[in-house]
mmCIF file of C-alpha atoms in Angstrom:
data_model
loop_
_atom_site.group_PDB
_atom_site.id
_atom_site.type_symbol
_atom_site.label_atom_id
_atom_site.label_comp_id
_atom_site.label_asym_id
_atom_site.label_seq_id
_atom_site.Cartn_x
_atom_site.Cartn_y
_atom_site.Cartn_z
ATOM 1 C CA MET K 8 72.297 132.712 -2.865
ATOM 2 C CA LYS K 9 74.698 133.986 -5.561
ATOM 3 C CA ASP K 10 76.949 131.005 -4.976
ATOM 4 C CA THR K 11 73.877 128.759 -5.633
ATOM 5 C CA VAL K 12 73.003 130.555 -8.785
ATOM 6 C CA ALA K 13 76.631 130.392 -10.062
ATOM 7 C CA ARG K 14 76.696 126.607 -9.344
ATOM 8 C CA ALA K 15 73.490 126.105 -11.064
ATOM 9 C CA GLU K 16 74.721 127.713 -14.247
ATOM 10 C CA TYR K 17 77.874 125.564 -14.117
ATOM 11 C CA LEU K 18 75.715 122.603 -13.940
ATOM 12 C CA ARG K 19 73.662 123.832 -16.923
ATOM 13 C CA SER K 20 76.830 124.384 -18.902
ATOM 14 C CA VAL K 21 77.832 120.823 -18.107
ATOM 15 C CA PHE K 22 74.805 119.226 -19.048
ATOM 16 C CA ALA K 23 74.307 121.382 -22.168
ATOM 17 C CA GLY K 24 77.773 120.581 -23.393
ATOM 18 C CA THR K 25 77.317 116.925 -24.211
ATOM 19 C CA ALA K 26 76.660 115.282 -27.716
ATOM 20 C CA ALA K 27 72.860 114.681 -27.679
ATOM 21 C CA GLY K 28 72.103 110.984 -28.208
ATOM 22 C CA THR K 29 75.382 109.415 -27.168
ATOM 23 C CA VAL K 30 75.774 106.608 -24.702
ATOM 24 C CA GLY K 31 78.434 104.983 -22.487
ATOM 25 C CA LEU K 32 78.336 101.960 -20.452
ATOM 26 C CA GLU K 33 79.861 100.879 -17.155
ATOM 27 C CA GLU K 34 79.399 97.159 -15.517
ATOM 28 C CA GLU K 35 80.601 95.661 -12.430
ATOM 29 C CA LEU K 36 81.915 92.352 -12.367
ATOM 30 C CA LEU K 37 83.273 89.692 -9.874
ATOM 31 C CA LEU K 38 86.608 87.627 -9.910
ATOM 32 C CA VAL K 39 86.135 84.211 -8.209
ATOM 33 C CA ASP K 40 88.106 80.917 -7.600
ATOM 34 C CA ARG K 41 87.141 78.201 -10.065
ATOM 35 C CA ARG K 42 87.488 75.539 -7.339
ATOM 36 C CA SER K 43 85.205 77.134 -4.534
ATOM 37 C CA TRP K 44 83.494 79.869 -6.696
ATOM 38 C CA LEU K 45 84.119 82.176 -3.787
ATOM 39 C CA PRO K 46 85.448 85.746 -4.281
ATOM 40 C CA ALA K 47 89.159 86.205 -5.266
ATOM 41 C CA SER K 48 91.360 89.209 -5.304
ATOM 42 C CA ALA K 49 91.227 91.111 -8.597
ATOM 43 C CA SER K 50 94.563 92.803 -8.296
ATOM 44 C CA GLU K 51 96.692 90.553 -10.129
ATOM 45 C CA VAL K 52 94.310 90.170 -13.033
ATOM 46 C CA LEU K 53 93.925 93.884 -13.263
ATOM 47 C CA ALA K 54 97.914 94.147 -13.342
ATOM 48 C CA LEU K 55 98.030 91.764 -16.224
ATOM 49 C CA VAL K 56 95.166 93.134 -18.341
ATOM 50 C CA ASP K 57 96.393 96.781 -17.696
ATOM 51 C CA ASP K 58 93.644 98.455 -19.545
ATOM 52 C CA VAL K 59 92.458 102.041 -18.359
ATOM 53 C CA ARG K 60 88.816 100.986 -19.175
ATOM 54 C CA ILE K 61 89.015 98.182 -16.548
ATOM 55 C CA LYS K 62 89.581 99.323 -12.941
ATOM 56 C CA GLN K 63 89.433 98.025 -9.133
ATOM 57 C CA GLU K 64 86.044 98.596 -7.595
ATOM 58 C CA LEU K 65 85.652 98.816 -3.937
ATOM 59 C CA PRO K 66 85.268 95.033 -3.053
ATOM 60 C CA ALA K 67 88.671 93.264 -3.503
ATOM 61 C CA CYS K 68 87.189 90.869 -5.939
ATOM 62 C CA GLN K 69 85.270 93.328 -7.923
ATOM 63 C CA VAL K 70 86.162 95.434 -11.052
ATOM 64 C CA GLU K 71 84.343 97.827 -13.352
ATOM 65 C CA ILE K 72 84.374 98.269 -17.088
ATOM 66 C CA ALA K 73 83.924 101.653 -18.466
ATOM 67 C CA THR K 74 83.350 102.310 -22.310
ATOM 68 C CA SER K 75 83.927 105.320 -24.351
ATOM 69 C CA VAL K 76 81.236 107.461 -25.485
ATOM 70 C CA HIS K 77 79.308 106.094 -28.527
ATOM 71 C CA LYS K 78 76.754 107.476 -31.070
ATOM 72 C CA ASP K 79 75.551 103.896 -31.421
ATOM 73 C CA PRO K 80 74.450 101.531 -28.536
ATOM 74 C CA ASP K 81 75.600 98.557 -30.473
ATOM 75 C CA VAL K 82 79.101 99.882 -30.704
ATOM 76 C CA ALA K 83 79.120 100.439 -26.957
ATOM 77 C CA VAL K 84 78.236 96.973 -26.191
ATOM 78 C CA ALA K 85 80.654 95.782 -28.764
ATOM 79 C CA GLU K 86 83.402 97.594 -26.600
ATOM 80 C CA LEU K 87 82.054 96.140 -23.647
ATOM 81 C CA ARG K 88 82.342 92.799 -24.913
ATOM 82 C CA SER K 89 85.886 93.118 -25.838
ATOM 83 C CA CYS K 90 86.593 94.250 -22.406
ATOM 84 C CA ARG K 91 85.208 91.218 -21.037
ATOM 85 C CA SER K 92 87.186 89.136 -23.540
ATOM 86 C CA LEU K 93 90.397 90.771 -22.004
ATOM 87 C CA LEU K 94 89.323 90.313 -18.420
ATOM 88 C CA ALA K 95 88.590 86.442 -19.152
ATOM 89 C CA ALA K 96 91.843 85.901 -21.023
ATOM 90 C CA GLY K 97 93.747 87.535 -17.981
ATOM 91 C CA CYS K 98 92.134 85.083 -15.544
ATOM 92 C CA GLY K 99 94.240 81.874 -16.414
ATOM 93 C CA SER K 100 92.934 78.562 -15.486
ATOM 94 C CA GLY K 101 92.458 79.177 -11.663
ATOM 95 C CA LEU K 102 90.218 82.120 -11.800
ATOM 96 C CA ALA K 103 86.909 83.195 -13.431
ATOM 97 C CA VAL K 104 85.047 86.529 -13.947
ATOM 98 C CA VAL K 105 81.438 86.407 -13.838
ATOM 99 C CA ALA K 106 78.462 88.965 -14.177
ATOM 100 C CA ALA K 107 76.449 88.231 -11.090
ATOM 101 C CA PRO K 108 74.352 91.072 -9.622
ATOM 102 C CA VAL K 109 74.862 89.344 -6.275
ATOM 103 C CA HIS K 110 77.320 86.558 -5.384
ATOM 104 C CA PRO K 111 74.799 83.598 -5.006
ATOM 105 C CA LEU K 112 76.896 81.867 -2.255
ATOM 106 C CA VAL K 113 78.064 84.869 -0.198
ATOM 107 C CA ASP K 114 75.887 86.490 2.636
ATOM 108 C CA GLY K 115 78.148 88.806 4.658
ATOM 109 C CA PRO K 116 81.157 91.025 4.711
ATOM 110 C CA VAL K 117 83.961 90.610 2.016
ATOM 111 C CA GLU K 118 87.456 92.129 1.852
ATOM 112 C CA LEU K 119 87.736 95.627 0.476
ATOM 113 C CA SER K 120 90.392 96.856 -2.013
ATOM 114 C CA ALA K 121 93.575 98.500 -0.885
ATOM 115 C CA THR K 122 92.635 101.979 -2.449
ATOM 116 C CA ALA K 123 92.291 105.411 -0.472
ATOM 117 C CA ARG K 124 88.828 105.646 -1.597
ATOM 118 C CA ALA K 125 87.897 102.272 -0.017
ATOM 119 C CA VAL K 126 89.625 103.519 3.329
ATOM 120 C CA ASP K 127 87.751 106.749 3.339
ATOM 121 C CA LEU K 128 84.420 105.317 2.732
ATOM 122 C CA GLU K 129 85.024 102.543 5.231
ATOM 123 C CA ASP K 130 85.509 105.155 7.915
ATOM 124 C CA ARG K 131 82.159 106.397 7.257
ATOM 125 C CA TYR K 132 80.121 103.477 6.328
ATOM 126 C CA ARG K 133 81.794 100.883 8.561
ATOM 127 C CA GLU K 134 80.792 97.307 8.034
ATOM 128 C CA VAL K 135 77.964 98.219 5.818
ATOM 129 C CA LEU K 136 80.486 98.936 3.094
ATOM 130 C CA HIS K 137 81.924 95.387 3.279
ATOM 131 C CA ARG K 138 78.556 94.049 2.579
ATOM 132 C CA GLN K 139 78.168 95.808 -0.889
ATOM 133 C CA LEU K 140 78.952 93.134 -3.155
ATOM 134 C CA VAL K 141 76.617 94.141 -5.549
ATOM 135 C CA SER K 142 77.052 94.762 -9.281
ATOM 136 C CA SER K 143 75.061 96.796 -11.700
ATOM 137 C CA LEU K 144 74.716 97.607 -15.328
ATOM 138 C CA GLN K 145 74.977 101.397 -15.657
ATOM 139 C CA VAL K 146 73.840 103.505 -18.708
ATOM 140 C CA HIS K 147 74.936 106.908 -19.278
ATOM 141 C CA LEU K 148 72.681 108.919 -21.564
ATOM 142 C CA ALA K 149 73.561 112.353 -22.894
ATOM 143 C CA PHE K 150 71.096 115.010 -24.232
ATOM 144 C CA GLY K 151 72.982 118.185 -24.874
ATOM 145 C CA ASP K 152 70.407 120.330 -23.245
ATOM 146 C CA ALA K 153 70.140 121.093 -19.537
ATOM 147 C CA ASP K 154 66.335 121.282 -19.497
ATOM 148 C CA CYS K 155 65.685 118.358 -21.489
ATOM 149 C CA THR K 156 68.024 116.270 -19.184
ATOM 150 C CA LEU K 157 66.092 117.227 -15.976
ATOM 151 C CA ALA K 158 62.742 116.552 -17.868
ATOM 152 C CA VAL K 159 63.974 113.030 -19.094
ATOM 153 C CA TYR K 160 65.326 112.473 -15.610
ATOM 154 C CA HIS K 161 61.937 112.843 -14.123
ATOM 155 C CA ALA K 162 60.335 110.491 -16.817
ATOM 156 C CA LEU K 163 62.813 107.878 -16.445
ATOM 157 C CA ARG K 164 62.426 108.102 -12.538
ATOM 158 C CA ASP K 165 58.879 107.120 -13.125
ATOM 159 C CA LEU K 166 59.862 104.112 -15.053
ATOM 160 C CA LEU K 167 62.577 102.665 -12.940
ATOM 161 C CA PRO K 168 60.083 99.992 -11.584
ATOM 162 C CA GLU K 169 59.548 98.674 -15.200
ATOM 163 C CA LEU K 170 63.352 98.835 -16.129
ATOM 164 C CA ALA K 171 64.171 96.964 -12.714
ATOM 165 C CA ALA K 172 61.729 94.374 -13.423
ATOM 166 C CA LEU K 173 63.056 93.772 -17.014
ATOM 167 C CA ALA K 174 66.656 93.474 -15.638
ATOM 168 C CA GLY K 175 66.114 91.541 -12.430
ATOM 169 C CA ALA K 176 68.639 88.584 -12.235
ATOM 170 C CA ALA K 177 69.655 88.217 -8.444
ATOM 171 C CA PRO K 178 67.358 85.566 -6.751
ATOM 172 C CA PHE K 179 70.151 83.799 -4.550
ATOM 173 C CA VAL K 180 72.038 85.241 -1.701
ATOM 174 C CA GLY K 181 74.272 83.145 0.963
ATOM 175 C CA GLY K 182 73.401 79.857 -1.114
ATOM 176 C CA ARG K 183 69.546 80.223 -0.777
ATOM 177 C CA ASP K 184 66.816 81.712 -2.696
ATOM 178 C CA SER K 185 65.603 84.969 -1.589
ATOM 179 C CA GLY K 186 62.161 84.824 -2.978
ATOM 180 C CA LEU K 187 62.782 87.962 -4.929
ATOM 181 C CA CYS K 188 63.555 88.420 -8.534
ATOM 182 C CA SER K 189 66.502 90.800 -7.325
ATOM 183 C CA VAL K 190 68.002 90.923 -3.720
ATOM 184 C CA ARG K 191 70.656 93.357 -4.924
ATOM 185 C CA PRO K 192 68.633 96.569 -4.057
ATOM 186 C CA VAL K 193 67.696 95.099 -0.603
ATOM 187 C CA ILE K 194 71.498 94.804 0.064
ATOM 188 C CA ALA K 195 72.312 98.222 -1.466
ATOM 189 C CA ALA K 196 69.763 99.801 0.592
ATOM 190 C CA GLN K 197 71.906 99.437 3.686
ATOM 191 C CA LEU K 198 73.926 102.439 2.345
ATOM 192 C CA PRO K 199 72.129 105.917 2.283
ATOM 193 C CA ARG K 200 70.947 107.834 -0.800
ATOM 194 C CA GLN K 201 69.729 104.395 -2.615
ATOM 195 C CA GLY K 202 66.632 103.583 -4.498
ATOM 196 C CA VAL K 203 64.247 105.973 -6.092
ATOM 197 C CA PRO K 204 65.897 109.421 -6.411
ATOM 198 C CA PRO K 205 64.260 112.747 -5.268
ATOM 199 C CA ILE K 206 62.442 115.358 -7.689
ATOM 200 C CA ILE K 207 65.036 117.856 -8.514
ATOM 201 C CA ALA K 208 62.619 120.994 -9.143
ATOM 202 C CA SER K 209 65.451 122.924 -10.672
ATOM 203 C CA TRP K 210 69.318 123.104 -11.140
ATOM 204 C CA GLU K 211 69.279 125.592 -8.328
ATOM 205 C CA GLN K 212 67.769 122.945 -6.005
ATOM 206 C CA PHE K 213 70.178 120.381 -7.214
ATOM 207 C CA ALA K 214 73.145 122.583 -6.823
ATOM 208 C CA ASP K 215 71.962 123.661 -3.278
ATOM 209 C CA ASP K 216 71.474 119.887 -2.310
ATOM 210 C CA LEU K 217 74.720 118.724 -3.490
ATOM 211 C CA CYS K 218 76.537 121.654 -1.571
ATOM 212 C CA TRP K 219 74.546 120.893 1.656
ATOM 213 C CA ALA K 220 75.797 117.307 1.588
ATOM 214 C CA VAL K 221 79.457 117.984 0.819
ATOM 215 C CA ARG K 222 79.681 121.014 2.936
ATOM 216 C CA GLY K 223 78.664 118.907 5.995
ATOM 217 C CA ARG K 224 80.812 115.987 4.874
ATOM 218 C CA ALA K 225 77.676 113.629 4.514
ATOM 219 C CA VAL K 226 79.493 112.849 1.225
ATOM 220 C CA ASP K 227 83.149 113.866 -0.050
ATOM 221 C CA ASP K 228 81.770 114.780 -3.525
ATOM 222 C CA PRO K 229 78.777 113.992 -5.737
ATOM 223 C CA SER K 230 79.768 110.583 -6.653
ATOM 224 C CA GLU K 231 78.260 109.337 -3.592
ATOM 225 C CA TRP K 232 74.828 110.510 -4.705
ATOM 226 C CA TRP K 233 73.999 106.939 -5.262
ATOM 227 C CA TRP K 234 70.560 106.895 -6.299
ATOM 228 C CA GLU K 235 69.102 104.272 -9.219
ATOM 229 C CA LEU K 236 69.162 107.349 -11.462
ATOM 230 C CA ARG K 237 71.230 110.376 -11.181
ATOM 231 C CA PRO K 238 72.396 113.612 -13.120
ATOM 232 C CA HIS K 239 76.315 112.707 -13.287
ATOM 233 C CA VAL K 240 77.961 116.265 -12.706
ATOM 234 C CA ARG K 241 81.299 115.062 -14.195
ATOM 235 C CA PHE K 242 80.183 113.700 -17.527
ATOM 236 C CA GLY K 243 76.874 115.749 -18.008
ATOM 237 C CA THR K 244 74.772 112.646 -18.353
ATOM 238 C CA LEU K 245 71.959 110.891 -16.884
ATOM 239 C CA GLU K 246 73.292 107.775 -15.248
ATOM 240 C CA LEU K 247 70.825 104.998 -15.116
ATOM 241 C CA ARG K 248 71.776 102.503 -12.143
ATOM 242 C CA VAL K 249 68.687 100.600 -11.554
ATOM 243 C CA LEU K 250 69.586 97.862 -13.817
ATOM 244 C CA ASP K 251 71.106 94.296 -12.727
ATOM 245 C CA VAL K 252 74.259 93.596 -14.504
ATOM 246 C CA GLN K 253 73.555 90.924 -17.125
ATOM 247 C CA ALA K 254 75.022 87.609 -17.417
ATOM 248 C CA THR K 255 75.746 87.791 -21.263
ATOM 249 C CA THR K 256 76.477 90.800 -23.305
ATOM 250 C CA ASP K 257 73.576 89.576 -25.751
ATOM 251 C CA ARG K 258 71.172 90.419 -22.868
ATOM 252 C CA THR K 259 72.956 93.579 -22.012
ATOM 253 C CA ARG K 260 72.690 94.543 -25.742
ATOM 254 C CA ALA K 261 69.003 94.036 -25.592
ATOM 255 C CA ILE K 262 68.366 96.192 -22.643
ATOM 256 C CA VAL K 263 70.821 98.994 -23.622
ATOM 257 C CA ARG K 264 69.392 99.473 -27.003
ATOM 258 C CA PHE K 265 65.771 99.531 -25.395
ATOM 259 C CA VAL K 266 66.930 102.040 -22.721
ATOM 260 C CA HIS K 267 68.654 104.321 -25.568
ATOM 261 C CA ALA K 268 65.621 104.027 -27.797
ATOM 262 C CA LEU K 269 63.399 104.968 -24.880
ATOM 263 C CA ALA K 270 65.348 107.961 -23.815
ATOM 264 C CA THR K 271 65.023 109.260 -27.484
ATOM 265 C CA ARG K 272 61.347 108.899 -27.168
ATOM 266 C CA LEU K 273 61.096 110.672 -23.971
ATOM 267 C CA THR K 274 63.241 113.407 -25.410
ATOM 268 C CA GLU K 275 60.844 113.671 -28.281
ATOM 269 C CA LEU K 276 57.772 113.860 -25.828
ATOM 270 C CA HIS K 277 59.815 116.437 -23.862
ATOM 271 C CA HIS K 278 60.044 118.890 -26.983
ATOM 272 C CA LEU K 279 56.222 118.242 -27.625
ATOM 273 C CA GLY K 280 55.569 119.245 -24.071
ATOM 274 C CA GLU K 281 53.775 115.875 -23.353
ATOM 275 C CA LEU K 282 55.693 114.504 -20.384
ATOM 276 C CA PRO K 283 53.731 114.307 -17.335
ATOM 277 C CA ALA K 284 54.449 115.873 -14.090
ATOM 278 C CA PRO K 285 56.913 113.946 -11.745
ATOM 279 C CA ALA K 286 55.176 111.280 -9.498
ATOM 280 C CA PRO K 287 55.558 111.217 -5.735
ATOM 281 C CA SER K 288 58.627 109.420 -4.849
ATOM 282 C CA TRP K 289 56.850 106.836 -2.416
ATOM 283 C CA ARG K 290 54.586 105.727 -5.189
ATOM 284 C CA ILE K 291 57.490 104.883 -7.445
ATOM 285 C CA ALA K 292 59.035 103.102 -4.471
ATOM 286 C CA GLU K 293 55.929 101.032 -3.858
ATOM 287 C CA ASN K 294 56.350 99.954 -7.665
ATOM 288 C CA ARG K 295 59.885 99.481 -7.189
ATOM 289 C CA TRP K 296 59.410 96.953 -4.386
ATOM 290 C CA ALA K 297 56.983 94.970 -6.459
ATOM 291 C CA ALA K 298 59.402 94.838 -9.324
ATOM 292 C CA LEU K 299 62.250 93.476 -7.103
ATOM 293 C CA ARG K 300 60.027 90.922 -5.783
ATOM 294 C CA ASP K 301 58.141 89.705 -8.676
ATOM 295 C CA GLY K 302 59.924 90.979 -11.741
ATOM 296 C CA VAL K 303 57.982 90.858 -15.010
ATOM 297 C CA ARG K 304 55.545 88.487 -13.482
ATOM 298 C CA GLY K 305 54.222 91.014 -11.095
ATOM 299 C CA GLU K 306 51.790 94.058 -11.212
ATOM 300 C CA LEU K 307 52.602 97.696 -11.160
ATOM 301 C CA LEU K 308 50.238 100.481 -10.002
ATOM 302 C CA ASP K 309 49.576 103.347 -12.289
ATOM 303 C CA LEU K 310 51.283 106.167 -10.700
ATOM 304 C CA ARG K 311 48.348 108.557 -11.063
ATOM 305 C CA THR K 312 45.012 106.316 -10.594
ATOM 306 C CA GLY K 313 46.484 103.429 -8.582
ATOM 307 C CA VAL K 314 45.220 100.963 -11.011
ATOM 308 C CA ALA K 315 47.055 97.599 -11.140
ATOM 309 C CA ARG K 316 48.307 96.442 -14.382
ATOM 310 C CA PRO K 317 50.328 93.524 -15.360
ATOM 311 C CA THR K 318 54.202 94.476 -15.419
ATOM 312 C CA ARG K 319 54.563 92.549 -18.779
ATOM 313 C CA ARG K 320 51.872 94.874 -20.545
ATOM 314 C CA CYS K 321 53.592 97.850 -18.980
ATOM 315 C CA LEU K 322 56.705 96.940 -20.618
ATOM 316 C CA HIS K 323 55.330 95.718 -23.895
ATOM 317 C CA GLU K 324 53.815 99.200 -24.270
ATOM 318 C CA LEU K 325 56.991 101.085 -23.616
ATOM 319 C CA ILE K 326 58.744 98.943 -25.997
ATOM 320 C CA ASP K 327 56.108 99.643 -28.621
ATOM 321 C CA ALA K 328 56.574 103.515 -27.895
ATOM 322 C CA ALA K 329 60.416 103.104 -28.173
ATOM 323 C CA GLU K 330 60.761 100.878 -31.137
ATOM 324 C CA ALA K 331 60.633 103.411 -33.857
ATOM 325 C CA HIS K 332 63.935 104.853 -32.478
ATOM 326 C CA ALA K 333 65.649 101.233 -32.458
ATOM 327 C CA PRO K 334 66.994 100.386 -35.826
ATOM 328 C CA GLY K 335 66.236 96.954 -36.404
ATOM 329 C CA GLY K 336 63.513 96.713 -33.849
ATOM 330 C CA LEU K 337 63.420 95.335 -30.197
ATOM 331 C CA ALA K 338 62.670 91.725 -30.593
ATOM 332 C CA ASP K 339 65.467 90.771 -28.397
ATOM 333 C CA VAL K 340 64.069 92.735 -25.428
ATOM 334 C CA ARG K 341 60.639 91.443 -26.071
ATOM 335 C CA ALA K 342 62.036 87.931 -25.779
ATOM 336 C CA LEU K 343 63.499 88.886 -22.329
ATOM 337 C CA VAL K 344 60.164 90.016 -21.065
ATOM 338 C CA GLU K 345 58.633 86.771 -22.138
ATOM 339 C CA ASN K 346 61.502 84.686 -20.848
ATOM 340 C CA PRO K 347 63.040 86.528 -17.965
ATOM 341 C CA PRO K 348 66.609 85.389 -17.034
ATOM 342 C CA VAL K 349 65.705 84.931 -13.437
ATOM 343 C CA ASP K 350 63.748 81.880 -14.416
ATOM 344 C CA HIS K 351 66.619 80.136 -15.932
ATOM 345 C CA LEU K 352 68.773 80.883 -12.863
ATOM 346 C CA ARG K 353 66.161 79.456 -10.466
ATOM 347 C CA LYS K 354 66.193 76.218 -12.506
ATOM 348 C CA LEU K 355 70.086 76.149 -12.147
ATOM 349 C CA GLY K 356 69.959 76.957 -8.425
ATOM 350 C CA PRO K 357 72.641 78.823 -6.378
ATOM 351 C CA HIS K 358 75.400 76.354 -6.619
ATOM 352 C CA ARG K 359 75.221 75.574 -10.428
ATOM 353 C CA VAL K 360 74.744 79.297 -11.247
ATOM 354 C CA MET K 361 78.327 80.372 -10.901
ATOM 355 C CA PRO K 362 79.796 77.787 -13.533
ATOM 356 C CA TRP K 363 77.191 78.546 -15.686
ATOM 357 C CA LEU K 364 77.928 82.417 -15.413
ATOM 358 C CA ALA K 365 81.563 81.748 -16.194
ATOM 359 C CA GLU K 366 80.714 79.708 -19.105
ATOM 360 C CA VAL K 367 78.661 82.365 -20.724
ATOM 361 C CA PHE K 368 80.543 85.481 -19.671
ATOM 362 C CA THR K 369 81.833 86.446 -23.032
ATOM 363 C CA ALA K 370 78.652 85.347 -24.857
#
């Protein structure tokens, strides 16, 4: 019991020690061969680029960009754009780098990177790990207050389906249309600790849950707490992991500015004592399924009443609530709601998508 209390106090200090309102970004990207558009090893490009912000991910063809911490989401996206340019320049003429949530032509195991972490995880997750060629946009949000962090965690948890619908951009897998707006979470769900995260009643409960998993070696460390939203115990942030990576940084900017403004609004509601109690996980998961299937063109159930409402309307209401906290407004994210990127991808088809993704990568 004393250990749990001490660990909980440590967690509180980590989440209280951040700069409120700051944001950091991570995105996962794929290296491909321009002749076949199939996965290519990223190791040589990474060695050439040689930037600490750009690192190898678990699949041999996947890299991750991690920005610095910024007060302004626009500056964070600008850094992301500059890192994309570095990667593109390092590819030469034979390779390309693309932002694809799922490789549209691949459906099966891929080669893993030659890292100690990949070896360790492969030992526990076997072939399933080789099938995790999925890429997301991860937004880290800081609140400078442990209780506020936990309150906004539950508020954002309720809204994961809306955010997933907005960002859905992965209809293809194995050269065919899955019929879904994003097949990424279906692939990711082959691993444990995916999807809608649990209610965290207190920091003591969170500390106890993490210790339970690490003690029994279900996980090596809290980084394997892979839910679509998680308190990040190293950075003291909420890490939003539900978003598909976006083809262009213009789309990324629209979504990131909206998420940042929404978090600011939820923080305000927390201090006013107006955030609702957390909804049951299965209800959010039901909406999450509708979101990955239908994107913004579907319906979501009110988490309390069960009344079905158009997803577009739900998103526009969230944008209305957040807009006062976004300098310059949120017209760009409204445009994504009305013209979802997945529609354009479907017009291209799985084989024409890859050249287009390479063309617009630095846009």
